[in-house]
C-alpha cells in the first residue's frame, strides 16, 4: 500500500511553540566541561571560556531555550558553590555521573553568558531533592532582583550589575527518582511549598515548571494536576527510547535489523504517552493553561566502548535522525498542549547535537534534523493527514510515514516527513489543498546503511542533501521518501 497525504494549507492548527526545539545541558560527562566550557586560558579558541566551534555550530540551530544544570545533577547542585572567584569555588563530587570532581567553574554567570552568546532563553532547574526553600528562593533573588538586597548585592560584587531575565524555572527534577525518591502526594506538597518562594521581581515573570512523570506513570500526573495545577505553568514529562530496555540499552552503532524496528516503535510510543498524560491534564485544566514540557527526551544507548559508563557518551547514526524527526513531528502535532521540549543532551551526552574530541568537533545526524526542522519554530501549524502502512515488531504496530506541516510568516509552507522503514521507500500521493503553489524544493537526510554515522575522520558521512524525488501531478505531488529518511519540503506560493 502506498501512502496518502493531504495537506490543507488553509486549515490552521495554532502556533508551533519554538521552545519545542529546546535543548538540555547537564553537568554530566563531557557536556559542560570540554564540550562547552574550556576556560579562558584554553588553547581551544573560546569566548569567555566557552568554545567557539561549538558555539558557532549551535548558533545555526536557533536554539530557543536551554535547560540547566540538570537532570539528576540539579537536585544535588548548590548554586552558591558556583559563583564568585573561580579559584575559590568549592569542589564537590558529581555522585550521579562518574564520581568525578566538579570544580564549579561553570556556574550561574557562565551559564547566563552561554545563553547570551547563543541568544537563547535560560531554563533553570532548581534543587528540591537536597536543597532548601531558602536556597531556591535566594537563587531567584540573586538572578532577577533589581535593587538592593543581600543576593542582588552579591551578584553585583560578582560582576553582574543588572539582573538577568529568567523566564523558565523548574522546581525539582525526577523527584520520583534521583530527585528524592518521593511519592507523588509528597512531591505535590513540596512543590506547592517551594514554588511559593519562587518570586517574580520587577518585570521578571517566572513560568514555573513542576517535575512531572516518568514515562507512563499516570498516577504522578493525576496527583500533581489534582493537587497543584493552579500553582504551575508547566508540568514535565520524561521519556527515553532504550531499544534494549533500561539496563542493557543497546549499542548506538552496532545494532541489528530488529533493534532498528524496536527503536522506531519505541520512538512512536511517545505519542501514546503524550495523549494519555494530556487526557489527565484536560480533566483538571480543560483550558490547557498548564503546558506539557517534555524536558528530557531522546534515544539513550549504552556508552561507546571504552568510555566512562557515568559519562553517557554515545554515537549517533541515521537511526537517530529518524527518531528525532518522528519525535519532533509528534511534538508539533500536539502543539495544543506541548509548549516546550528539550532533547537530552546538547553536547557529548545521549542524543547529542555535536560531539567533541579535544579541539575537534562533529555534527551528528540529529543536529542536521534540528537544523532542517527549525523552519517550524513559531510557525503556524497547518492540517496534514497521513494514511500510511503500519509496520510491526513483536506484535506492536507503528506507522511507516509520519509528518507535520507549518506555514511561515512569508506564506511558505514546510512539510517534514519521515520514513521509518529501513528497507523500503515510501511512495506518497500528496494532495495539496487550499493553496496554489508555484515551487517545491526540499532536503533529505538518509544513508546507505542504518549504522552509518559521522566520525572525526569522516564527519560528513551522514548529512542533508537536496531532495528531488518528487514530481508535480495534477495539483498535487508524487513524493518518494528513501528508506530510513527524514525529508523537509518547502512549498512556495
Ligand atoms: O539525561 C540524563 C538523566 O536522565 C538526567 O539527569 C535525569 O533527569 C534522567 O534520568
XYZ file of C-alpha atoms and ligand atoms in Angstrom:
503
model
C 0.000 0.000 0.000
C 1.231 3.479 -0.862
C 0.916 6.441 1.477
C -1.666 9.168 1.007
C -1.034 12.606 2.440
C -3.467 15.511 2.384
C -2.277 18.986 3.258
C -4.989 21.569 3.933
C -2.973 24.748 3.726
C -5.881 26.933 4.803
C -6.704 24.967 7.958
C -4.736 26.375 10.873
C -3.975 24.287 13.948
C -2.342 27.002 16.068
C 1.249 28.035 16.630
C 4.105 25.553 16.999
C 5.971 26.907 20.004
C 9.594 27.435 19.082
C 10.543 26.046 22.504
C 9.742 22.551 21.207
C 13.216 22.875 19.671
C 14.829 23.406 23.077
C 17.982 21.777 24.412
C 19.307 20.439 27.697
C 22.841 20.717 29.109
C 23.701 18.953 32.355
C 26.870 18.725 34.421
C 27.306 15.219 33.116
C 30.301 13.648 31.429
C 31.770 15.977 28.808
C 28.673 18.067 28.157
C 29.571 21.179 30.160
C 33.292 20.624 30.750
C 35.185 20.079 27.464
C 32.002 20.200 25.388
C 31.023 23.772 26.151
C 33.371 25.144 28.772
C 37.129 25.003 28.246
C 38.060 28.035 30.348
C 39.522 31.341 29.262
C 43.127 30.044 29.287
C 42.457 27.110 26.994
C 44.313 26.725 23.702
C 40.952 25.910 22.161
C 39.599 29.216 20.810
C 36.886 30.433 23.160
C 34.724 33.363 24.147
C 34.751 33.951 27.894
C 35.759 30.304 28.334
C 33.094 28.836 26.020
C 34.476 27.093 22.949
C 33.896 28.965 19.704
C 33.477 25.975 17.384
C 30.619 24.562 19.470
C 29.042 27.994 19.808
C 29.155 28.556 16.052
C 27.587 25.174 15.311
C 24.836 25.608 17.886
C 24.039 29.149 16.766
C 22.902 27.706 13.446
C 20.127 25.797 15.221
C 18.415 28.934 16.613
C 18.136 27.244 19.986
C 15.161 28.903 21.689
C 15.640 27.653 25.261
C 18.319 25.799 27.207
C 17.723 23.777 30.381
C 20.487 23.640 33.029
C 22.131 22.393 35.341
C 20.313 19.013 35.328
C 18.787 16.436 35.350
C 19.761 14.449 38.368
C 22.603 16.884 38.943
C 20.089 19.674 39.626
C 18.898 18.081 42.849
C 22.446 17.920 44.164
C 23.527 21.317 42.921
C 24.055 24.143 45.376
C 24.232 27.264 43.282
C 26.191 29.311 45.815
C 29.159 26.980 45.250
C 29.237 28.143 41.637
C 29.539 31.928 41.951
C 32.405 34.231 42.963
C 36.099 33.943 42.032
C 36.558 30.623 40.236
C 39.680 29.539 42.066
C 37.849 29.862 45.374
C 34.811 27.872 44.352
C 34.055 24.710 46.271
C 34.984 21.403 44.686
C 32.408 18.641 45.002
C 31.845 15.083 43.849
C 29.432 14.552 40.991
C 27.962 11.438 42.568
C 25.427 10.771 39.843
C 27.740 10.999 36.918
C 31.002 9.151 37.226
C 32.006 10.322 40.712
C 34.293 12.941 39.170
C 35.311 16.219 40.776
C 33.054 19.123 39.905
C 35.076 22.295 40.357
C 32.087 24.590 39.919
C 33.924 26.700 37.351
C 30.792 26.738 35.238
C 28.094 28.327 37.393
C 25.252 30.805 37.077
C 27.283 33.617 35.476
C 28.908 31.291 32.952
C 25.562 29.719 32.060
C 23.965 33.129 31.543
C 26.885 34.110 29.310
C 26.357 30.938 27.277
C 22.665 31.812 26.869
C 23.569 35.340 25.839
C 26.036 34.075 23.228
C 23.526 31.545 21.892
C 20.701 34.103 22.100
C 18.676 31.538 23.938
C 16.279 31.731 26.871
C 17.626 30.202 30.112
C 15.607 27.473 31.811
C 16.999 26.964 35.304
C 16.207 23.775 37.171
C 16.186 24.260 40.963
C 17.051 21.793 43.707
C 14.200 20.272 45.721
C 15.777 16.882 46.482
C 18.703 18.056 48.610
C 18.194 21.815 48.684
C 16.200 24.174 50.851
C 13.379 26.558 50.148
C 15.649 29.403 51.188
C 18.366 28.324 48.754
C 15.927 28.186 45.853
C 14.349 31.465 46.784
C 17.725 33.180 47.087
C 18.822 31.863 43.677
C 15.829 33.574 42.087
C 16.588 36.749 44.055
C 20.264 36.586 43.009
C 19.418 36.276 39.350
C 16.436 38.573 38.985
C 16.204 41.192 41.723
C 16.894 44.733 40.567
C 17.588 46.838 43.629
C 19.289 46.480 46.940
C 19.087 43.101 48.620
C 21.656 40.677 50.016
C 21.568 38.453 46.936
C 21.379 41.277 44.381
C 24.319 42.976 46.073
C 26.303 39.744 45.960
C 25.536 39.344 42.244
C 26.850 42.858 41.634
C 30.020 42.118 43.629
C 30.458 39.101 41.364
C 30.414 41.321 38.298
C 26.790 41.348 37.132
C 25.220 44.732 37.775
C 21.896 44.216 36.039
C 19.620 41.304 36.854
C 19.067 38.664 34.234
C 15.694 37.762 32.799
C 14.820 34.259 33.901
C 11.578 33.099 32.438
C 11.619 29.335 32.960
C 12.260 27.759 36.344
C 11.917 24.061 37.188
C 11.039 23.163 40.778
C 12.965 19.897 41.085
C 13.725 17.124 38.612
C 12.612 13.490 38.567
C 11.550 13.742 42.181
C 10.103 10.241 41.887
C 13.703 9.008 41.418
C 17.091 10.727 41.612
C 15.393 13.900 42.843
C 14.448 12.409 46.205
C 12.553 9.131 45.625
C 9.306 10.818 46.593
C 5.754 9.654 46.287
C 3.516 11.903 44.194
C 1.459 13.273 47.081
C 4.599 14.201 48.988
C 6.195 15.898 45.995
C 2.939 17.725 45.224
C 3.033 19.219 48.721
C 6.708 20.086 48.436
C 6.095 21.618 45.025
C 3.367 23.831 46.480
C 5.717 24.949 49.234
C 8.879 25.531 47.183
C 7.125 27.353 44.357
C 5.627 29.837 46.815
C 9.072 31.367 47.237
C 9.967 31.436 43.552
C 9.159 35.140 43.361
C 8.516 37.481 40.496
C 10.740 40.515 40.947
C 10.045 43.658 38.919
C 9.026 42.741 35.396
C 10.507 39.258 35.601
C 7.584 36.849 35.410
C 8.572 33.254 36.060
C 6.962 30.335 34.265
C 7.030 27.607 36.928
C 7.548 24.036 35.839
C 6.673 21.174 38.166
C 8.630 17.927 37.967
C 6.499 15.504 36.020
C 6.076 11.848 35.381
C 8.428 9.164 34.254
C 7.124 7.543 31.069
C 3.690 6.007 31.806
C 3.351 6.963 35.467
C -0.131 8.384 35.040
C -0.749 8.425 38.757
C 2.009 11.026 39.101
C 0.336 13.311 36.576
C -3.068 12.753 38.143
C -1.796 13.678 41.619
C 0.182 16.718 40.523
C -2.661 18.084 38.443
C -5.228 17.438 41.166
C -3.181 18.944 43.980
C -1.189 21.725 42.389
C -2.244 22.631 38.843
C -3.183 26.170 39.830
C 0.328 26.812 41.102
C 2.165 25.705 37.989
C 2.555 26.895 34.399
C 4.043 23.671 33.120
C 4.329 20.022 34.066
C 7.190 17.995 32.694
C 7.342 14.553 31.111
C 10.474 12.432 30.603
C 10.778 9.637 28.105
C 13.795 7.959 26.530
C 13.976 5.378 23.741
C 16.025 2.416 25.048
C 15.834 -0.301 22.379
C 17.180 -2.986 24.712
C 15.385 -1.842 27.878
C 16.691 0.336 30.707
C 19.598 -1.805 31.919
C 21.047 -3.056 28.625
C 20.027 -0.254 26.389
C 21.700 -1.496 23.216
C 24.623 -0.228 21.192
C 24.413 3.159 19.480
C 26.120 1.920 16.308
C 26.400 -1.867 16.333
C 22.721 -2.787 16.212
C 20.738 -5.187 14.049
C 17.545 -5.007 11.993
C 15.333 -5.914 14.911
C 16.833 -3.208 17.106
C 16.111 -0.700 14.362
C 12.458 -1.736 14.357
C 12.174 -1.691 18.147
C 13.755 1.748 18.207
C 11.198 3.072 15.747
C 8.294 1.538 17.601
C 9.583 2.978 20.880
C 10.051 6.390 19.295
C 6.420 6.379 18.202
C 5.318 5.315 21.690
C 5.807 8.873 22.925
C 2.595 9.805 21.115
C 0.585 7.437 23.302
C 2.261 8.890 26.394
C 1.501 12.445 25.336
C -2.127 11.620 24.632
C -2.710 9.753 27.880
C -0.976 12.334 30.077
C -2.823 15.081 28.174
C -6.169 13.440 28.851
C -5.430 13.604 32.576
C -4.309 17.209 32.266
C -7.506 18.032 30.344
C -9.584 16.765 33.266
C -8.136 19.389 35.621
C -7.231 22.012 33.059
C -9.648 21.924 30.117
C -8.466 25.366 29.032
C -4.975 23.925 28.511
C -3.350 26.661 30.579
C -0.747 24.290 32.002
C 1.803 23.337 29.384
C 3.255 19.897 28.888
C 7.029 20.314 28.954
C 8.885 17.299 27.564
C 12.123 18.443 29.124
C 14.023 15.190 28.614
C 13.654 13.014 25.560
C 15.883 11.189 23.104
C 17.447 7.830 22.261
C 19.696 6.608 25.064
C 22.028 3.687 24.347
C 24.987 2.036 26.069
C 28.074 4.236 26.214
C 30.703 3.978 23.500
C 33.042 1.075 24.323
C 35.993 2.193 26.432
C 34.366 5.390 27.689
C 33.365 6.186 31.277
C 29.988 4.482 31.938
C 28.926 7.504 34.003
C 29.526 9.914 31.129
C 26.759 8.676 28.791
C 28.794 9.398 25.678
C 27.234 7.720 22.637
C 27.453 7.904 18.864
C 24.579 8.971 16.658
C 23.508 7.270 13.416
C 20.904 7.765 10.753
C 18.588 5.859 13.131
C 18.827 8.829 15.491
C 17.987 11.217 12.685
C 14.748 9.318 12.043
C 13.946 9.108 15.777
C 14.445 12.877 16.077
C 12.287 13.520 13.013
C 9.469 11.271 14.231
C 9.541 12.789 17.749
C 9.594 16.398 16.589
C 6.687 15.761 14.210
C 4.720 14.271 17.100
C 5.514 17.285 19.309
C 4.493 19.690 16.528
C 1.229 17.815 16.115
C 0.455 18.168 19.840
C 1.127 21.894 19.909
C -2.116 22.495 21.793
C -0.524 21.134 24.979
C 3.222 20.831 24.343
C 4.896 24.202 24.692
C 8.472 23.075 25.221
C 10.693 20.049 24.699
C 14.391 19.680 25.499
C 16.331 16.915 23.844
C 18.909 15.166 26.047
C 21.504 16.457 25.640
C 23.146 19.234 23.655
C 26.824 18.169 23.592
C 28.614 14.808 24.069
C 25.814 13.190 26.099
C 22.989 10.823 24.977
C 21.401 12.019 21.693
C 23.703 14.979 21.205
C 23.810 17.688 18.551
C 27.588 17.825 18.482
C 30.408 15.559 19.631
C 33.845 16.846 20.539
C 37.263 15.288 20.957
C 39.882 17.730 22.200
C 39.825 20.534 19.624
C 37.764 18.573 17.079
C 34.023 18.737 16.591
C 31.478 16.846 14.519
C 27.820 17.463 13.770
C 25.567 14.470 14.363
C 22.668 13.333 12.147
C 20.369 14.593 14.932
C 21.933 18.053 14.605
C 21.042 18.092 10.932
C 17.415 17.213 11.650
C 17.148 20.068 14.157
C 18.602 22.377 11.530
C 16.198 21.163 8.849
C 13.198 21.455 11.207
C 13.960 24.906 12.604
C 11.580 26.325 9.981
C 8.731 25.105 12.203
C 9.755 27.315 15.132
C 6.848 29.641 15.985
C 5.253 28.872 12.611
C 1.536 28.260 12.202
C 0.773 24.577 12.158
C -1.455 23.521 9.289
C -3.548 20.397 8.846
C -1.727 17.367 7.496
C -3.426 13.972 7.321
C -1.429 10.840 6.615
C -2.739 7.427 5.678
C 0.195 5.030 5.620
C 1.175 1.405 6.004
C 1.595 0.055 9.530
C 4.853 -1.735 10.291
C 5.123 -4.197 13.131
C 7.631 -5.565 15.602
C 6.865 -8.092 18.343
C 3.141 -7.535 17.849
C 3.367 -3.743 18.221
C 2.436 -1.632 15.215
C 3.830 1.727 14.161
C 3.335 3.866 11.042
C 5.842 3.861 8.215
C 5.445 7.583 7.481
C 4.776 10.452 9.811
C 4.899 14.179 9.332
C 3.904 17.675 10.320
C 3.396 20.905 8.399
C 3.541 24.603 9.109
C 3.197 27.941 7.399
C 5.887 30.583 7.876
C 5.239 34.320 8.167
C 6.147 34.799 4.490
C 3.449 32.279 3.498
C 5.808 29.474 2.530
C 4.865 26.028 3.755
C 7.190 23.421 5.236
C 6.330 19.759 5.482
C 8.574 17.410 7.432
C 8.222 13.711 6.692
C 9.924 10.590 7.991
C 10.185 7.061 6.662
C 10.770 4.569 9.496
C 11.165 1.626 7.114
C 14.845 0.912 6.620
C 14.350 -1.379 3.626
C 11.605 0.200 1.560
C 10.991 3.588 0.136
C 7.651 5.279 0.781
C 5.666 6.294 -2.291
C 3.426 9.187 -1.357
C 0.447 10.625 -3.208
C 0.443 14.127 -1.910
C -2.689 16.193 -2.228
C -2.108 19.883 -1.596
C -5.335 21.787 -0.932
C -6.138 25.380 -0.099
C -3.231 26.917 -1.941
C -1.887 27.315 -5.479
C 1.754 26.532 -5.210
C 4.456 27.723 -7.547
C 7.524 25.862 -6.465
C 8.659 22.915 -4.369
C 12.142 22.221 -3.048
C 13.485 20.072 -0.289
C 16.268 18.494 1.739
C 16.728 14.892 2.773
C 18.907 13.114 5.291
C 19.458 9.388 4.872
C 22.322 6.975 4.305
C 23.131 3.660 2.675
C 23.412 1.666 5.878
C 21.398 2.006 9.059
C 24.568 2.132 11.196
C 26.123 4.992 9.255
C 27.336 7.838 11.418
C 29.789 10.708 11.406
C 33.269 10.319 12.858
C 36.064 12.786 13.471
C 37.822 11.292 10.432
C 34.719 11.254 8.271
C 32.443 13.986 9.676
C 30.181 14.313 6.622
C 29.138 10.721 6.098
C 25.535 11.465 7.106
C 24.335 14.910 6.167
C 21.426 16.513 4.317
C 21.416 16.897 0.561
C 18.939 18.417 -1.859
C 15.784 16.349 -2.266
C 14.450 15.929 -5.780
C 12.373 12.735 -5.659
C 9.053 14.421 -6.308
C 7.041 15.366 -9.370
C 4.016 17.554 -9.940
C 0.889 15.552 -10.510
C -2.326 17.420 -11.292
C -2.389 19.906 -8.425
C -0.582 17.523 -6.119
C 2.749 15.815 -5.828
C 4.143 12.354 -6.062
C 6.881 12.094 -3.462
C 9.236 9.176 -2.879
C 10.925 9.039 0.509
C 14.027 6.859 0.541
C 14.226 4.132 3.189
C 15.236 5.414 6.663
C 14.963 9.074 5.831
C 13.859 12.478 7.013
C 12.708 14.988 4.401
C 11.668 18.615 4.696
C 9.783 20.037 1.728
C 9.340 23.739 1.114
C 6.294 24.783 -0.871
C 6.250 28.372 -2.061
C 3.307 30.229 -3.477
O 19.671 12.934 30.889
C 20.278 12.040 31.772
C 19.459 11.813 33.036
O 18.278 11.178 32.703
C 19.018 13.027 33.779
O 19.985 13.530 34.627
C 17.853 12.528 34.552
O 16.915 13.548 34.835
C 17.299 11.431 33.680
O 17.045 10.276 34.384
